[in-house]
PDB file of C-alpha atoms in Angstrom:
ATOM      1  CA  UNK V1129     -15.172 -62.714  -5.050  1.00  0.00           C
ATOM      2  CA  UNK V1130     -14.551 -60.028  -7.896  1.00  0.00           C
ATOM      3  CA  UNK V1131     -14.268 -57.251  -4.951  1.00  0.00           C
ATOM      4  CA  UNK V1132     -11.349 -58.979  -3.528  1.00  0.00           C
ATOM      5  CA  UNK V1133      -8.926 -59.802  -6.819  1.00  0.00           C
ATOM      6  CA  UNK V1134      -9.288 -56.104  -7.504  1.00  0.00           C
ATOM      7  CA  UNK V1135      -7.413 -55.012  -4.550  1.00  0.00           C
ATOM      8  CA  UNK V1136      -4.669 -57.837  -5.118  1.00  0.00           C
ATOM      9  CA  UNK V1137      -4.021 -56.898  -8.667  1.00  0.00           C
ATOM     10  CA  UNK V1138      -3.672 -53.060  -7.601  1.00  0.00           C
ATOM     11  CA  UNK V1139      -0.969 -53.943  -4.553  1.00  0.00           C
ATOM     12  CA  UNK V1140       1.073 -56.662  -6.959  1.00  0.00           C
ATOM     13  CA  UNK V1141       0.730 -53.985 -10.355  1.00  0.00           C
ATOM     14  CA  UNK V1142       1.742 -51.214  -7.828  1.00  0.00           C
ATOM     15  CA  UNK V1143       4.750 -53.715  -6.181  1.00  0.00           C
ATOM     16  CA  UNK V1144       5.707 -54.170  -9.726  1.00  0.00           C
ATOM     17  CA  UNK V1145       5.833 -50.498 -11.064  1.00  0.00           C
ATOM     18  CA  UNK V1146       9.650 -49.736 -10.809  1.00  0.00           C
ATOM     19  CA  UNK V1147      10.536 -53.191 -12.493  1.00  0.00           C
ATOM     20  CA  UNK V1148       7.908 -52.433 -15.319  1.00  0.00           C
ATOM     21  CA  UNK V1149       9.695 -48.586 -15.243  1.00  0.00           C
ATOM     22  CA  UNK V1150      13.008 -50.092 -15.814  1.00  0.00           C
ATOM     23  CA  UNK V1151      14.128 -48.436 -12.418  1.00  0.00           C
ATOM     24  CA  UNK V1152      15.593 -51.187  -9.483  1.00  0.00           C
ATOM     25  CA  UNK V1153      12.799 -50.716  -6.108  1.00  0.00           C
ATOM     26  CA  UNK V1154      14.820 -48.786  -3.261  1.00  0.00           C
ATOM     27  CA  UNK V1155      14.063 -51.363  -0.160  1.00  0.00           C
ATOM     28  CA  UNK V1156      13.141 -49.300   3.048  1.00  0.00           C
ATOM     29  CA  UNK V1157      16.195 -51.574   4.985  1.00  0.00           C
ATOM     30  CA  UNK V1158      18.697 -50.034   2.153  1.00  0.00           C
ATOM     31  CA  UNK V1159      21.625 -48.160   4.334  1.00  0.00           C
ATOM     32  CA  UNK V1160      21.194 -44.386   2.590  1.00  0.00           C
ATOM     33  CA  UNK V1161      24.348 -44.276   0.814  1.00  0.00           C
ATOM     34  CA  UNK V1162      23.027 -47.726  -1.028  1.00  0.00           C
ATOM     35  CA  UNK V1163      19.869 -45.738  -2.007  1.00  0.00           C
ATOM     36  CA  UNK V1164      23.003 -42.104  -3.135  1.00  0.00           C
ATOM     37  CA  UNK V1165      25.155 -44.730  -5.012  1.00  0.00           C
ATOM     38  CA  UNK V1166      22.327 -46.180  -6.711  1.00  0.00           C
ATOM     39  CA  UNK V1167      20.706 -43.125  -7.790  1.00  0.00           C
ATOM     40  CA  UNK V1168      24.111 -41.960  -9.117  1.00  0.00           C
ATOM     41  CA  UNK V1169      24.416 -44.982 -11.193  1.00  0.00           C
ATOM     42  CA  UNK V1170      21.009 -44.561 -12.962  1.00  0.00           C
ATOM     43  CA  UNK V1171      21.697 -40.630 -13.300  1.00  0.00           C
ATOM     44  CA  UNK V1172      24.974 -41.710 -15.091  1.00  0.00           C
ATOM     45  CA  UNK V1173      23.092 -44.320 -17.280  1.00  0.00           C
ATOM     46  CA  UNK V1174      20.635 -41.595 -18.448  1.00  0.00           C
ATOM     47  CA  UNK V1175      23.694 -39.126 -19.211  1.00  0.00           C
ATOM     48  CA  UNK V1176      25.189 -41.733 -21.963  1.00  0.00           C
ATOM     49  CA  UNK V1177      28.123 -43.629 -19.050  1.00  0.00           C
ATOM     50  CA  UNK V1178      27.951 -47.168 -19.925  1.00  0.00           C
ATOM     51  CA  UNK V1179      25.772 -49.927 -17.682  1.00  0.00           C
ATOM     52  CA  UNK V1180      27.384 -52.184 -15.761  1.00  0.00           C
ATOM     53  CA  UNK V1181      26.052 -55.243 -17.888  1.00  0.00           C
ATOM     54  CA  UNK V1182      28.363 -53.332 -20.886  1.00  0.00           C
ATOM     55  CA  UNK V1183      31.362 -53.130 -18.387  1.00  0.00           C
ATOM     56  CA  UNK V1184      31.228 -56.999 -17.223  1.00  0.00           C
ATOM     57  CA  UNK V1185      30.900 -57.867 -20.987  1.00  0.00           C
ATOM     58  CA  UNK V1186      34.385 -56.425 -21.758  1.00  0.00           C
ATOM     59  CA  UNK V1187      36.081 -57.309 -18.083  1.00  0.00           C
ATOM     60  CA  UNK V1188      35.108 -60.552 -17.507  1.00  0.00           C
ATOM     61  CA  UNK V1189      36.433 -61.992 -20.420  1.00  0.00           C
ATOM     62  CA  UNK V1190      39.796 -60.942 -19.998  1.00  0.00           C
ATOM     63  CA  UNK V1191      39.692 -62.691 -16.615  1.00  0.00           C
ATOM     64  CA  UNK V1192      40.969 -66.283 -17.942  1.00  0.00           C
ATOM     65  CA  UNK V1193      40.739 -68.680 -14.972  1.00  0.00           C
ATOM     66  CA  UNK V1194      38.661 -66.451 -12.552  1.00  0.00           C
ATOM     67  CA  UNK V1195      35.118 -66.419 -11.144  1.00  0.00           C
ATOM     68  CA  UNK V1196      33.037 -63.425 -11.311  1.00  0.00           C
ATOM     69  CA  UNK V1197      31.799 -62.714  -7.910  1.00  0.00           C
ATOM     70  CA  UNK V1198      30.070 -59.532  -8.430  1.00  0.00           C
ATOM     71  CA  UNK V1199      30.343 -56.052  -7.953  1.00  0.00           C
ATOM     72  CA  UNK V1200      29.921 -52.484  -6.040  1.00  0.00           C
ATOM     73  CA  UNK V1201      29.915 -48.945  -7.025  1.00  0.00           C
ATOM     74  CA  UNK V1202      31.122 -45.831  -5.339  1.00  0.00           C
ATOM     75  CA  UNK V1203      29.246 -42.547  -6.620  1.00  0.00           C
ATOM     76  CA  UNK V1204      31.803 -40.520  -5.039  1.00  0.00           C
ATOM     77  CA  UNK V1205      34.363 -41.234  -7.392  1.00  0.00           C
ATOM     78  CA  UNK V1206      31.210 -42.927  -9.954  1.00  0.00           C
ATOM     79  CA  UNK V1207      34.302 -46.505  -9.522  1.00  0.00           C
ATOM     80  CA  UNK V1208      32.584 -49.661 -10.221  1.00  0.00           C
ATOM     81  CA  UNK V1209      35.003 -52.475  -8.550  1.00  0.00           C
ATOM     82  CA  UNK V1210      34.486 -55.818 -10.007  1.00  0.00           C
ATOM     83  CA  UNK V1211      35.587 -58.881  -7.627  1.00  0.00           C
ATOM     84  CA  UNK V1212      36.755 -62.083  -8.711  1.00  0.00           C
ATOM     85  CA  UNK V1213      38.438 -65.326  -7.476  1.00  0.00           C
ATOM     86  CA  UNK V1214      41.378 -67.047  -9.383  1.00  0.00           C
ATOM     87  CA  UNK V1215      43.293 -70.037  -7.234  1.00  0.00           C
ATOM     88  CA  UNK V1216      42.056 -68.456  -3.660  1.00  0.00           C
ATOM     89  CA  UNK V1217      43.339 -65.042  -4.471  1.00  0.00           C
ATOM     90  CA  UNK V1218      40.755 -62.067  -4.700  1.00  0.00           C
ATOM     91  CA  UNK V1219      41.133 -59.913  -7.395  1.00  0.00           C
ATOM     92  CA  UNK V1220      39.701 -56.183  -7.652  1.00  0.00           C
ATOM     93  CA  UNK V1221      39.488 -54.675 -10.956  1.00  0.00           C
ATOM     94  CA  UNK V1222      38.236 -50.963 -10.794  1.00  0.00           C
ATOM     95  CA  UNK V1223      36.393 -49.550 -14.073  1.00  0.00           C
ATOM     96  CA  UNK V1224      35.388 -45.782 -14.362  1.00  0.00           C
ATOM     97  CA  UNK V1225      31.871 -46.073 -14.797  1.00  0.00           C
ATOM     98  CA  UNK V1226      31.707 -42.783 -16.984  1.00  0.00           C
ATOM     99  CA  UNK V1227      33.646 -43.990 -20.257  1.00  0.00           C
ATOM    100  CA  UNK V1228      33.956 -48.135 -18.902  1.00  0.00           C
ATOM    101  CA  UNK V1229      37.945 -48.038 -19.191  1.00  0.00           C
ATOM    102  CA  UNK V1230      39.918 -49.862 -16.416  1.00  0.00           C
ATOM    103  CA  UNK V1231      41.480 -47.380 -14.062  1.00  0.00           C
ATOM    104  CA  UNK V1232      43.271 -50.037 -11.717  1.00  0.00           C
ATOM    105  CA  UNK V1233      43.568 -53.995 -10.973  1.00  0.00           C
ATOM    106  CA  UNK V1234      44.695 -55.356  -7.806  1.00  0.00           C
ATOM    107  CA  UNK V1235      45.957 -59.568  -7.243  1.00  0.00           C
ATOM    108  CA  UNK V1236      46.648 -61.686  -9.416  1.00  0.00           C
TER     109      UNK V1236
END
């Protein structure tokens, strides 16, 4: 019975090796510019740019009356858009994601 938890604990400690690392796991279904974008983020992170979690803690409270609904990043121009919803309108708010200032808001 010992010969078989061994093996379990090795797959589930290896499974959980880029959570433990800090790093988010790359799925093999990711579309490759998923897998460039993220990559760019952490490189940023590790240069000093400000993590996402720091940018929705100064956007979303300025957004009185809206509902966070999340949020992508572009590596190409290293623009984190953060979407929201306020009275069926969609609003984009665009954040550089090297100094966290806002760099353009679209709706309402």
């Amino acid at each position: 019975m010992k010969m078989l938890l061994f093996p379990a604990t090795l797959v589930v400690t290896l499974a959980a090796a880029p959570f433990l690392m800090g790093a988010a796991p790359m799925l093999a279904g990711d579309p490759p510019q998923r897998r460039s974008d993220q990559m760019s983020a952490l490189q940023a992170r590790r240069t000093g740019a400000p993590s996402l979690r720091e940018i929705e803690s100064r956007v979303i409270p300025t957004m009185k009356g809206a509902q966070y609904l999340g949020s992508d990043y572009d590596s190409g121009s290293a623009i984190y858009t953060l979407k929201f919803l306020r009275d069926g309108t969609v609003i984009w708010v665009d954040v550089d994601g090297r100094n966290g200032q806002i760099v353009g808001r679209t709706g309402r």
